Each structure stands twice: as C-alpha cells, then as structure tokens.
Amino acid sequence: MANSKLTTFLIIIIFFYFTVPSTAKSSSLVQQIKQQNQQQDKEPFVGVNIGTDVSNLLSATDLVSFLQVQKISHIRLYDANPDMLKALAKTKIRVIISVPNNQLLAIGSSNSTAASWVGRNVVAYYPETLITDIAVGDEVLTTVPSSAPLLLPAIQSLYSALVAANLHTQIKVSTPHAASIILDTFPPSQAFFNQSLTSVMVPLLQFLSRTGSPLMMNLYPYYVFMENKGVVPLDNSLFKPLTPSKEMVDPNTLLHYTNVLDAMIDAAYVSMKNLNVTDVVVLVTESGWPSKGDSKEPYATIDNADTYNSNLIKHVFDRSGTPLHPEITSSVYLYELFNEDLRSPPVSEANWGLFYSNSTPVYLLHVSGIGTFLANDTTNQTYCIAVDGVDSKTLQAALDWACGPGRANCSEIQPGENCYQPNNVKNHASYAFDSYYQKEGKASGSCDFKGVAMITTTDPSHGSCVFPGSKKVINKTRTAVNSTEASGAAERLKFNTFHNNQISATTIAFCILLIIPFVTTR
C-alpha cells in the first residue's frame, strides 16, 4: 500500500510540473533572479564604462562576447542602446543605463514620457537583461546648469514609472555628479557641497535616502594631481605604498589618507552629512587615468595608467573602505573600456581606455590574484620576469630566495642546462621568478619579490630555454587538460539543464520507469 502511494505521489509531481502555468514558473524565475541580484550587489565590484566615440566599434553581439571573455560583470552605458540591451540578455552582466542630457527636458516635463521611456528601455528587457540602475543625465549640475531644475522631476518621474512596473526595489535611479560640486575636498572633514546647488542637492539627497539609491560621483585623482602639482604627490594619486610621513592627515579627525580617491569619497560623505543625510552610499561611476597625453600632460603615460587602474582594482577588492567609513567599500566603474579615438583634443581625451578599438589591450593590468575580473591578457598567458635596471645584488637576493625558501624549480638554470645561457643574474632571476609565479598559480603578490619583478604577456622563452609558463610546456599536458575540460563541460551541462528547468517529458518518464520497479519491490 505504501509503495502504491509513493508511485502515485511521483506521478502527481510530474503532472504538476507540466500543468503549472508557464507564467507561474516564469514568476518564480523572476523572484530567484531578484534575490540573486540583491545578494550579489551587496559586494563591492569594479565595472567599466563603455563610450561609443570609437572607430570600428564592435557590434553589440561581439561586444558582449568580448565582455564575457574579459570576465566583466558590471558595465555602464551612456544611453539605453536597444541592441546592447538585447545582446546582454541572459548573460548575468549587470548594466547601468542612462538618460542622455538632451532627453532631460522631455522626461522631466512629462510623467507619460518617463513611463514610456521605462516601458521601452527597462520593462521590455528586465529581468533577462540585468538592469541595476538608471543614470539620469551626466554631470548635469556642472555641464548644463540650465537643466538643473529638470533633474529631480525627471528622476522622480522615472522612479514613479518603476513603481508602477513593480521594479523600484530592483532598479535604482540616480544621477552622476562631477567632483567639482564639492568644495574644499581636503581635508575631507571640511568639505561641503557648492552652496549654489543646495536647492537641488537637498531634495535630491532626500530622494536617494528614501529610495535606497546611491550618490553617483565621477572622481578623478588624475585631475586633482594635475591641478595641485607640488601639493598632491603623484604616489598618493596612484595608490602607491607610502611611508607614514607621506600619508595625508586630516588635522580635524587625525585620519590618515594613503590615496587621493579615498579622500574624495570621504569628502562626499562629509558633504552629505552637512545636509543631514547619513545613509546614502557613494557609487563611483567614473574613475581612471589616461595612458597618453600631449606635452602639457606629461603624467598621462601607460605606466601611470596601469599603476592607477591596477591599484584601484586591488583597493576595491581589498574591501578596506575609507578612513572615515572602513565598513563601506564603494564600487567603481573604470573609465573606460576602449580608447575613444574619435574624441576631440586634448590627446588624453582619446586615451582613457583599457583596450584599443581592435580589442587588444593598451597595457596589461597587474591584478593577478583578485579573482577572474578583467583578464585583459587576451591570450590568458602571463609570465613573471625581472624588472630592468635593478642592481645585481638585489636581484641575486631575490633569486636566492626563489630557489631556496620559495622552492622554485631552478634546475634549468644550472650549468649545462637549457636556461643557463645567457649566464647573468637577470636571466636566471627571470626564470626563477616565473617558476615561482606559475607554481603559486599566478596568485596575488607572487610576482613582486620586493618590487624587482613584473608580469608580462611576452613569452620570455628563447632558443631551447622554455620558461615554466610557456605554452610549449602547457602543450605537453594538453591531453590531461582536455580530459579535465571534458569532465568540467559535462558538469556544466548537467547544472545548466537543471538550473534552467529544461527537462523533457521523455527524460522524466524514463526516470519514472527506472524508479517504479525499485519502489514496488520494496
């Protein structure tokens, strides 16, 4: 009798699965996506801005594929491009869409226009496309001050449209500000919003507080440094490690600042507090460093851009917050993905990108060990070598450590072996450094050796000397790797099949036929 009941129960479950309305299953999926979004967005992240003043810009489909290869999970668009929103569907890439400044008048003047905009650009794509925020305008208060009276009405109208669509808890509405809306930014404890903007900022901040939306800020230590050379050290602007004597100290709070960006973020928090708002989080919608400039911009270099963005990424993933708010780490959107080569002078305007328009990296970010974010070495092959110009005594000490306590495999640099020649400390150190780096799985800090090593994408192998990280070495284990990948692919297939609830009736019927004999014989 019990066996019969169990068999009947199994059949009921299968019947229920195929007779539940598809809308109910869809609703369940939406709820699941919402919960996942809310959980994941609690963690600080690094995203990228995607400007479009790029010659030969990738098609939307190719661009989204490129983002996936680079492990980029958050992006900001300066519009609501339908091709991009369609291509982003089911990719798990989270996107901020924007209302361009020239659309503020229409949306700020008409609730129906705002509702139509939300229906066309949000409801039509969500939740398949994971829209997280709507950025209303860009630096409106400083670039088009005549539109300032329309800013809050536009934001409120869009929010009301989201409420009507029951999306107001999943999608936030805010507006990105230029750093110049805050005056006296250092020391941060003395910062305040430009008082001429108070009539806009007070109700805007109250709206952000009421709706749980972020204060969006475009923050560029590069410009702070350029405008205050001789006062703000370059190392502080680039997140470089500082001795205590070089740290900036706020005389009112005695807090120590090791980088300019933290000071700018805390200046925003102090400015909000001065207007009695203490529960709004700062979201850095733009930050970066140009890799090339004209004669008036000597600090716009590849090395400085690499250093700034690499250290910024590490800083966010360290989750150390700011001196004033160590419990809050602001997420940051890098400016930007591609060099916008169609931008007008100065030269730096066209050189903020991580990649050229042909998708090759402008430079290799030094972010190993912080996860899979931004694998902008498109070959996914990196090596660790000795830095040029280091004295031989310092290199020898690092080499001795790598081959000794570091337990790197240094057999190939012994006399008579393949990598002994050329017989010099730099060559031997590079091999030992790469051996240690590869052995440690390219982990964060494994290619440093007190500053005498660097990561490169150029294979340092030469002649019969094959470095540990070389593809030539990897090819020897290709068979084993392929078998592992096949197993992994099978696991992914199983996961995706069940995760998407795409189980065929034939499969389920077959499972019942397998189960029933065991049930009825017990």
Coordinates of C-alpha atoms in Angstrom, one line a residue:
M1 CA 0.0 0.0 0.0
A2 CA 2.8 2.4 0.9
N3 CA 4.6 1.6 -2.3
S4 CA 1.5 2.4 -4.3
K5 CA 1.1 5.7 -2.6
L6 CA 4.7 6.6 -3.3
T7 CA 4.3 5.8 -7.0
T8 CA 1.2 7.9 -7.2
F9 CA 3.0 10.7 -5.5
L10 CA 5.8 10.7 -8.1
I11 CA 3.3 10.8 -10.9
I12 CA 1.4 13.7 -9.3
I13 CA 4.7 15.7 -9.0
I14 CA 5.4 15.1 -12.7
F15 CA 1.8 16.0 -13.6
F16 CA 2.1 19.2 -11.6
Y17 CA 5.3 20.2 -13.3
F18 CA 3.8 20.0 -16.7
T19 CA 0.4 21.5 -15.8
V20 CA 1.5 24.5 -13.7
P21 CA 1.0 27.6 -15.9
S22 CA 4.2 28.8 -17.5
T23 CA 3.6 32.3 -16.1
A24 CA 3.8 30.9 -12.6
K25 CA 7.2 29.2 -13.4
S26 CA 8.3 32.4 -15.0
S27 CA 7.3 34.4 -11.9
S28 CA 9.3 32.0 -9.8
L29 CA 12.3 32.5 -12.0
V30 CA 12.0 36.3 -11.7
Q31 CA 11.9 36.1 -7.9
Q32 CA 15.0 33.9 -8.0
I33 CA 16.9 36.4 -10.2
K34 CA 15.8 39.3 -8.0
Q35 CA 17.2 37.5 -4.9
Q36 CA 20.5 36.7 -6.6
N37 CA 20.8 40.3 -7.8
Q38 CA 20.2 41.7 -4.3
Q39 CA 22.7 39.3 -2.7
Q40 CA 25.5 39.9 -5.3
D41 CA 25.1 43.7 -5.4
K42 CA 25.9 43.9 -1.7
E43 CA 29.6 43.0 -2.5
P44 CA 31.8 45.8 -3.9
F45 CA 32.7 45.4 -7.5
V46 CA 34.6 47.0 -10.4
G47 CA 32.8 47.7 -13.6
V48 CA 33.6 49.6 -16.8
N49 CA 32.1 52.5 -18.7
I50 CA 31.6 51.9 -22.4
G51 CA 31.9 55.1 -24.5
T52 CA 31.0 54.9 -28.2
D53 CA 33.2 57.5 -29.9
V54 CA 35.2 54.6 -31.2
S55 CA 36.1 53.9 -34.8
N56 CA 35.1 50.4 -35.9
L57 CA 33.3 49.7 -32.6
L58 CA 32.4 46.1 -32.2
S59 CA 28.8 45.1 -32.9
A60 CA 26.6 44.7 -29.8
T61 CA 26.8 40.9 -30.0
D62 CA 30.6 40.9 -30.4
L63 CA 31.0 43.5 -27.7
V64 CA 29.0 41.4 -25.2
S65 CA 31.0 38.3 -26.1
F66 CA 34.2 40.4 -25.5
L67 CA 32.9 41.4 -22.1
Q68 CA 32.3 37.8 -21.2
V69 CA 35.8 36.8 -22.3
Q70 CA 37.2 39.5 -20.1
K71 CA 35.1 38.4 -17.1
I72 CA 33.5 41.9 -16.9
S73 CA 30.3 41.6 -14.8
H74 CA 29.2 45.3 -14.5
I75 CA 29.0 47.9 -17.2
R76 CA 27.7 51.4 -17.6
L77 CA 26.2 52.7 -20.9
Y78 CA 25.7 56.3 -21.7
D79 CA 22.4 55.6 -23.3
A80 CA 19.9 52.7 -23.4
N81 CA 21.0 51.2 -26.7
P82 CA 18.4 48.5 -27.7
D83 CA 21.0 46.3 -29.5
M84 CA 23.2 46.2 -26.4
L85 CA 20.3 45.6 -24.1
K86 CA 19.1 42.7 -26.3
A87 CA 22.6 41.3 -26.6
L88 CA 23.1 41.4 -22.8
A89 CA 20.1 39.2 -22.2
K90 CA 20.8 36.1 -20.1
T91 CA 24.5 36.9 -19.7
K92 CA 24.4 37.9 -16.0
I93 CA 26.2 41.1 -16.9
R94 CA 24.7 43.9 -14.8
V95 CA 24.2 47.2 -16.6
I96 CA 23.5 50.9 -15.7
I97 CA 21.6 52.5 -18.5
S98 CA 21.4 56.3 -18.9
V99 CA 19.2 59.1 -19.9
P100 CA 21.3 61.4 -22.1
N101 CA 21.3 65.1 -21.1
N102 CA 19.4 66.1 -24.2
Q103 CA 16.4 64.0 -23.1
L104 CA 16.0 65.6 -19.7
L105 CA 13.6 68.2 -20.8
A106 CA 11.1 65.7 -22.2
I107 CA 11.3 63.3 -19.3
G108 CA 11.4 66.0 -16.6
S109 CA 8.3 67.7 -18.1
S110 CA 6.0 64.7 -18.7
N111 CA 5.2 61.7 -16.5
S112 CA 3.8 59.9 -19.5
T113 CA 7.1 60.4 -21.4
A114 CA 9.0 59.0 -18.4
A115 CA 6.6 56.0 -18.3
S116 CA 7.1 55.4 -22.0
W117 CA 10.9 55.5 -21.6
V118 CA 10.8 53.0 -18.8
G119 CA 8.5 50.7 -20.7
R120 CA 10.7 50.9 -23.8
N121 CA 14.1 50.6 -22.2
V122 CA 13.6 48.8 -18.9
V123 CA 10.4 46.7 -18.8
A124 CA 11.0 45.4 -22.3
Y125 CA 14.3 43.8 -21.2
Y126 CA 14.2 43.1 -17.5
P127 CA 14.9 40.6 -15.9
E128 CA 16.6 38.8 -18.8
T129 CA 18.9 41.8 -19.1
L130 CA 20.0 42.7 -15.6
I131 CA 19.5 46.4 -15.4
T132 CA 20.6 47.7 -12.0
D133 CA 20.4 51.5 -12.2
I134 CA 19.2 54.3 -14.3
A135 CA 21.7 57.2 -14.5
V136 CA 19.7 60.3 -15.3
G137 CA 21.9 62.7 -17.2
D138 CA 25.7 63.1 -16.7
E139 CA 27.2 65.9 -14.6
V140 CA 24.1 68.0 -15.3
L141 CA 24.7 70.5 -12.5
T142 CA 28.1 71.5 -13.8
T143 CA 27.9 70.9 -17.6
V144 CA 24.3 72.0 -18.3
P145 CA 23.3 74.0 -15.2
S146 CA 20.3 75.4 -17.1
S147 CA 18.8 71.9 -16.9
A148 CA 19.2 71.7 -13.1
P149 CA 15.6 72.5 -12.4
L150 CA 14.5 69.5 -14.5
L151 CA 16.9 67.0 -12.9
L152 CA 14.9 66.0 -9.9
P153 CA 11.5 65.9 -11.7
A154 CA 13.0 63.6 -14.3
I155 CA 14.4 61.3 -11.6
Q156 CA 11.1 61.2 -9.7
S157 CA 9.0 60.6 -12.9
L158 CA 11.3 57.6 -13.8
Y159 CA 11.0 56.3 -10.3
S160 CA 7.2 56.5 -10.4
A161 CA 7.3 54.6 -13.6
L162 CA 9.4 51.9 -12.0
V163 CA 7.0 51.7 -9.1
A164 CA 4.1 51.2 -11.5
A165 CA 6.1 48.3 -13.0
N166 CA 7.0 46.9 -9.6
L167 CA 10.7 47.3 -10.3
H168 CA 11.6 50.1 -8.0
T169 CA 13.2 47.8 -5.4
Q170 CA 15.4 46.1 -8.1
I171 CA 16.4 49.2 -10.1
K172 CA 17.7 52.4 -8.6
V173 CA 17.6 55.9 -10.0
S174 CA 20.3 58.5 -9.5
T175 CA 22.5 61.0 -11.4
P176 CA 26.3 61.1 -11.8
H177 CA 28.0 64.3 -10.5
A178 CA 31.3 65.9 -11.2
A179 CA 33.7 66.1 -8.3
S180 CA 33.6 69.9 -8.6
I181 CA 30.2 70.1 -6.9
I182 CA 32.1 69.5 -3.7
L183 CA 34.4 72.4 -2.4
D184 CA 37.4 72.2 -0.1
T185 CA 37.8 68.5 -0.6
F186 CA 40.9 68.3 1.6
P187 CA 40.9 67.8 4.4
P188 CA 37.7 65.8 3.9
S189 CA 36.3 66.9 7.2
Q190 CA 36.0 70.4 5.9
A191 CA 34.3 69.5 2.6
F192 CA 30.8 70.8 1.6
F193 CA 28.6 70.9 -1.5
N194 CA 28.7 74.1 -3.5
Q195 CA 26.1 76.2 -1.7
S196 CA 24.6 77.5 -5.0
L197 CA 23.4 73.9 -5.6
T198 CA 21.8 73.5 -2.2
S199 CA 18.2 73.9 -3.6
V200 CA 18.8 70.9 -5.8
M201 CA 21.1 68.8 -3.6
V202 CA 18.9 68.7 -0.5
P203 CA 15.8 67.3 -2.1
L204 CA 17.9 65.0 -4.3
L205 CA 19.7 63.5 -1.4
Q206 CA 16.5 63.1 0.5
F207 CA 15.1 61.2 -2.5
L208 CA 18.3 59.0 -2.6
S209 CA 17.9 58.3 1.1
R210 CA 14.2 57.4 0.8
T211 CA 14.7 55.1 -2.1
G212 CA 18.0 53.4 -1.1
S213 CA 19.7 54.8 -4.2
P214 CA 23.4 55.7 -4.4
L215 CA 25.1 59.1 -4.8
M216 CA 26.8 58.7 -8.1
M217 CA 30.2 60.5 -8.3
N218 CA 32.7 60.8 -11.2
L219 CA 36.0 61.0 -9.3
Y220 CA 39.4 61.5 -11.0
P221 CA 42.6 61.8 -8.8
Y222 CA 44.4 62.5 -12.1
Y223 CA 42.8 65.9 -12.3
V224 CA 43.3 66.6 -8.6
F225 CA 47.0 65.8 -9.1
M226 CA 47.3 67.9 -12.3
E227 CA 45.6 70.9 -10.7
N228 CA 47.7 70.6 -7.5
K229 CA 51.1 69.5 -8.6
G230 CA 53.6 70.2 -5.8
V231 CA 50.9 69.8 -3.2
V232 CA 49.4 66.4 -4.0
P233 CA 52.2 63.8 -4.5
L234 CA 52.0 61.5 -7.6
D235 CA 52.4 58.4 -5.4
N236 CA 49.3 59.4 -3.3
S237 CA 47.3 59.7 -6.6
L238 CA 48.4 56.3 -7.9
F239 CA 47.6 54.3 -4.7
K240 CA 51.3 53.5 -4.3
P241 CA 52.5 52.3 -0.9
L242 CA 53.6 55.2 1.3
T243 CA 55.7 55.7 4.3
P244 CA 53.8 57.2 7.2
S245 CA 55.5 60.6 6.6
K246 CA 54.0 60.8 3.1
E247 CA 50.4 60.0 4.2
M248 CA 47.9 62.8 4.1
V249 CA 46.5 63.6 7.5
D250 CA 43.2 65.3 8.2
P251 CA 44.0 67.6 11.1
N252 CA 40.4 67.6 12.4
T253 CA 39.9 63.9 12.5
L254 CA 43.6 62.7 12.6
L255 CA 42.6 60.1 10.0
H256 CA 45.5 59.1 7.6
Y257 CA 44.8 59.0 3.9
T258 CA 47.1 56.9 1.7
N259 CA 45.4 57.8 -1.5
V260 CA 43.5 60.6 -3.1
L261 CA 40.4 58.7 -4.1
D262 CA 39.6 57.7 -0.5
A263 CA 39.8 61.4 0.4
M264 CA 37.5 62.3 -2.4
I265 CA 34.9 59.7 -1.3
D266 CA 35.1 60.8 2.3
A267 CA 34.6 64.4 1.2
A268 CA 31.3 63.3 -0.4
Y269 CA 30.2 61.6 2.8
V270 CA 31.1 64.7 4.9
S271 CA 29.2 66.9 2.4
M272 CA 26.1 64.8 2.7
K273 CA 26.3 64.8 6.5
N274 CA 26.4 68.6 6.4
L275 CA 23.0 68.4 4.8
N276 CA 21.8 65.8 7.4
V277 CA 22.0 62.8 5.1
T278 CA 24.0 59.9 6.5
D279 CA 22.5 56.8 4.9
V280 CA 23.4 57.2 1.2
V281 CA 26.3 55.2 -0.2
V282 CA 28.7 56.7 -2.7
L283 CA 29.0 54.8 -6.1
V284 CA 32.0 55.9 -8.2
T285 CA 30.5 55.9 -11.7
E286 CA 33.8 57.0 -13.3
S287 CA 37.5 56.9 -12.4
G288 CA 40.6 56.3 -14.4
W289 CA 43.9 57.6 -15.7
P290 CA 44.9 58.4 -19.3
S291 CA 47.6 56.5 -20.9
K292 CA 48.7 59.2 -23.4
G293 CA 48.7 63.0 -23.4
D294 CA 50.2 66.0 -25.2
S295 CA 53.2 68.0 -24.0
K296 CA 51.1 69.6 -21.3
E297 CA 50.1 66.2 -19.8
P298 CA 53.4 64.5 -19.1
Y299 CA 51.9 62.3 -16.4
A300 CA 49.4 60.7 -18.9
T301 CA 51.5 57.6 -19.5
I302 CA 50.9 53.9 -19.9
D303 CA 52.9 53.2 -16.7
N304 CA 50.8 55.6 -14.6
A305 CA 47.5 54.4 -16.2
D306 CA 48.4 50.8 -15.5
T307 CA 49.5 51.6 -11.9
Y308 CA 46.4 53.6 -11.1
N309 CA 43.8 51.2 -12.5
S310 CA 45.6 48.1 -11.2
N311 CA 45.9 49.5 -7.7
L312 CA 42.3 50.9 -7.8
I313 CA 41.0 47.4 -8.7
K314 CA 43.0 45.8 -5.9
H315 CA 41.8 48.5 -3.5
V316 CA 38.2 47.8 -4.2
F317 CA 38.6 44.0 -3.9
D318 CA 40.5 44.5 -0.6
R319 CA 37.2 45.8 0.8
S320 CA 39.0 48.1 3.2
G321 CA 36.6 51.0 2.8
T322 CA 37.9 54.5 3.5
P323 CA 39.4 56.0 6.7
L324 CA 36.1 57.7 7.6
H325 CA 34.0 54.7 6.7
P326 CA 36.1 51.5 6.8
E327 CA 32.8 49.5 6.8
I328 CA 31.8 50.7 3.4
T329 CA 33.7 50.0 0.2
S330 CA 32.5 51.9 -2.8
S331 CA 32.1 50.1 -6.1
V332 CA 33.8 51.7 -9.0
Y333 CA 33.3 51.9 -12.8
L334 CA 36.6 52.3 -14.6
Y335 CA 36.7 55.0 -17.3
E336 CA 36.8 53.3 -19.8
L337 CA 36.7 50.1 -21.8
F338 CA 38.0 51.4 -25.2
N339 CA 40.1 54.3 -26.2
E340 CA 37.6 56.7 -27.8
D341 CA 39.8 57.7 -30.7
L342 CA 37.1 60.0 -32.2
R343 CA 37.2 62.3 -29.2
S344 CA 38.3 65.9 -29.6
P345 CA 41.6 67.2 -28.2
P346 CA 43.4 67.3 -25.9
V347 CA 45.2 64.0 -26.7
S348 CA 44.3 62.5 -23.3
E349 CA 40.6 62.6 -24.1
A350 CA 41.1 59.8 -26.6
N351 CA 43.3 57.7 -24.4
W352 CA 41.5 56.6 -21.2
G353 CA 40.7 53.1 -22.4
L354 CA 41.9 49.7 -21.2
F355 CA 41.7 48.4 -24.8
Y356 CA 42.2 49.8 -28.3
S357 CA 39.3 49.7 -30.7
N358 CA 40.6 46.5 -32.2
S359 CA 40.2 44.8 -28.7
T360 CA 43.9 44.5 -28.0
P361 CA 44.9 45.7 -24.5
V362 CA 46.6 49.1 -24.2
Y363 CA 48.5 47.7 -21.2
L364 CA 48.4 44.6 -19.0
L365 CA 46.7 45.3 -15.7
H366 CA 48.6 43.9 -12.7
V367 CA 45.6 42.4 -10.9
S368 CA 46.5 38.7 -10.6
G369 CA 45.0 37.1 -7.5
I370 CA 41.9 39.3 -7.1
G371 CA 39.7 36.8 -9.0
T372 CA 38.9 36.4 -12.6
F373 CA 38.0 40.1 -13.3
L374 CA 39.4 41.7 -16.4
A375 CA 41.6 39.1 -17.9
N376 CA 42.7 41.6 -20.4
D377 CA 45.6 39.5 -21.5
T378 CA 43.6 38.0 -24.3
T379 CA 45.9 35.1 -24.6
N380 CA 45.4 34.3 -20.9
Q381 CA 49.2 33.7 -20.7
T382 CA 51.3 35.7 -18.3
Y383 CA 54.9 35.3 -17.1
C384 CA 56.9 36.8 -14.3
I385 CA 60.3 38.3 -15.1
A386 CA 62.9 40.6 -13.5
V387 CA 62.5 44.3 -13.9
D388 CA 65.1 46.2 -15.9
G389 CA 67.6 48.4 -14.2
V390 CA 67.7 46.6 -10.8
D391 CA 71.2 46.2 -9.3
S392 CA 72.6 42.7 -9.5
K393 CA 73.0 42.4 -5.7
T394 CA 69.3 43.0 -5.1
L395 CA 68.3 40.6 -7.9
Q396 CA 70.7 37.9 -6.5
A397 CA 69.0 38.1 -3.1
A398 CA 65.6 37.6 -4.7
L399 CA 66.9 34.8 -6.9
D400 CA 68.4 33.0 -3.9
W401 CA 65.0 33.3 -2.1
A402 CA 63.1 32.0 -5.0
C403 CA 65.3 28.9 -5.5
G404 CA 65.6 28.4 -1.7
P405 CA 62.7 29.1 0.6
G406 CA 60.4 29.8 -2.3
R407 CA 61.0 26.3 -3.6
A408 CA 61.0 27.3 -7.3
N409 CA 62.3 24.7 -9.7
C410 CA 65.7 26.2 -10.7
S411 CA 67.3 23.1 -12.2
E412 CA 67.1 24.6 -15.8
I413 CA 69.4 27.5 -14.9
Q414 CA 72.2 25.2 -13.6
P415 CA 75.5 25.0 -15.7
G416 CA 75.0 22.9 -18.8
E417 CA 71.2 23.1 -18.7
N418 CA 68.9 24.7 -21.3
C419 CA 68.4 28.1 -19.5
Y420 CA 71.9 28.6 -18.1
Q421 CA 72.8 30.9 -21.0
P422 CA 73.0 33.8 -21.1
N423 CA 74.8 33.4 -17.8
N424 CA 73.7 36.5 -15.9
V425 CA 71.7 37.3 -12.7
K426 CA 68.8 39.0 -14.6
N427 CA 68.2 36.0 -16.9
H428 CA 68.5 33.4 -14.1
A429 CA 66.3 35.5 -11.8
S430 CA 63.6 35.8 -14.5
Y431 CA 63.4 32.1 -14.9
A432 CA 63.3 31.5 -11.1
F433 CA 60.6 34.2 -10.7
D434 CA 58.5 32.7 -13.4
S435 CA 58.9 29.2 -11.9
Y436 CA 57.7 30.5 -8.5
Y437 CA 54.9 32.6 -10.1
Q438 CA 53.5 29.6 -12.0
K439 CA 53.9 27.3 -9.1
E440 CA 51.8 29.6 -6.9
G441 CA 49.1 29.7 -9.6
K442 CA 49.8 33.3 -10.5
A443 CA 48.4 34.3 -7.1
S444 CA 48.4 37.9 -5.9
G445 CA 51.8 39.0 -4.8
S446 CA 53.6 36.0 -6.2
C447 CA 55.3 38.2 -8.9
D448 CA 56.7 41.0 -6.8
F449 CA 59.9 40.0 -4.9
K450 CA 60.1 43.3 -3.2
G451 CA 59.5 45.3 -6.3
V452 CA 62.1 43.7 -8.6
A453 CA 59.7 41.5 -10.7
M454 CA 56.9 42.3 -13.1
I455 CA 54.2 40.5 -15.0
T456 CA 54.4 40.3 -18.8
T457 CA 52.4 38.7 -21.6
T458 CA 55.6 38.3 -23.8
D459 CA 56.9 34.8 -23.6
P460 CA 60.5 35.1 -22.3
S461 CA 61.5 31.7 -23.6
H462 CA 64.5 31.8 -26.0
G463 CA 66.2 29.1 -28.0
S464 CA 66.0 25.8 -26.2
C465 CA 65.1 27.6 -23.0
V466 CA 61.4 27.2 -22.3
F467 CA 60.0 29.1 -19.4
P468 CA 57.6 27.4 -16.9
G469 CA 54.7 29.5 -18.0
S470 CA 55.2 29.0 -21.7
K471 CA 52.5 27.4 -23.9
K472 CA 55.2 25.0 -25.1
V473 CA 55.2 23.5 -21.6
I474 CA 51.4 23.6 -21.3
N475 CA 51.1 21.7 -24.6
K476 CA 52.9 18.7 -23.0
T477 CA 49.9 18.2 -20.7
R478 CA 47.2 19.1 -23.3
T479 CA 45.8 15.5 -23.2
A480 CA 45.3 15.6 -19.5
V481 CA 43.9 19.1 -19.6
N482 CA 41.4 18.2 -22.3
S483 CA 40.1 15.3 -20.4
T484 CA 39.6 17.5 -17.4
E485 CA 37.8 20.1 -19.5
A486 CA 35.5 17.4 -20.9
S487 CA 34.6 16.4 -17.4
G488 CA 34.0 20.0 -16.4
A489 CA 31.9 20.6 -19.5
A490 CA 29.7 17.6 -18.6
E491 CA 29.2 19.0 -15.1
R492 CA 28.3 22.4 -16.5
L493 CA 25.8 20.8 -18.9
K494 CA 24.1 19.0 -16.0
F495 CA 24.0 22.2 -14.0
N496 CA 22.6 24.3 -16.8
T497 CA 20.0 21.7 -17.7
F498 CA 18.5 21.5 -14.2
H499 CA 19.1 25.2 -13.4
N500 CA 17.0 26.3 -16.4
N501 CA 14.3 23.8 -15.7
Q502 CA 14.5 22.5 -19.2
I503 CA 13.8 18.8 -18.5
S504 CA 12.0 17.0 -21.3
A505 CA 8.9 14.8 -20.7
T506 CA 10.8 11.9 -22.2
T507 CA 13.6 12.2 -19.7
I508 CA 11.2 12.4 -16.7
A509 CA 9.1 9.4 -18.0
F510 CA 12.3 7.4 -18.4
C511 CA 13.3 8.3 -14.8
I512 CA 9.9 7.1 -13.5
L513 CA 10.3 3.8 -15.3
L514 CA 13.6 3.3 -13.6
I515 CA 12.3 4.2 -10.2
I516 CA 9.0 2.4 -10.1
P517 CA 10.5 -1.2 -10.2
F518 CA 12.7 -0.4 -7.2
V519 CA 9.7 1.2 -5.3
T520 CA 7.3 -1.7 -6.0
T521 CA 9.7 -4.4 -5.0
R522 CA 10.5 -3.0 -1.6

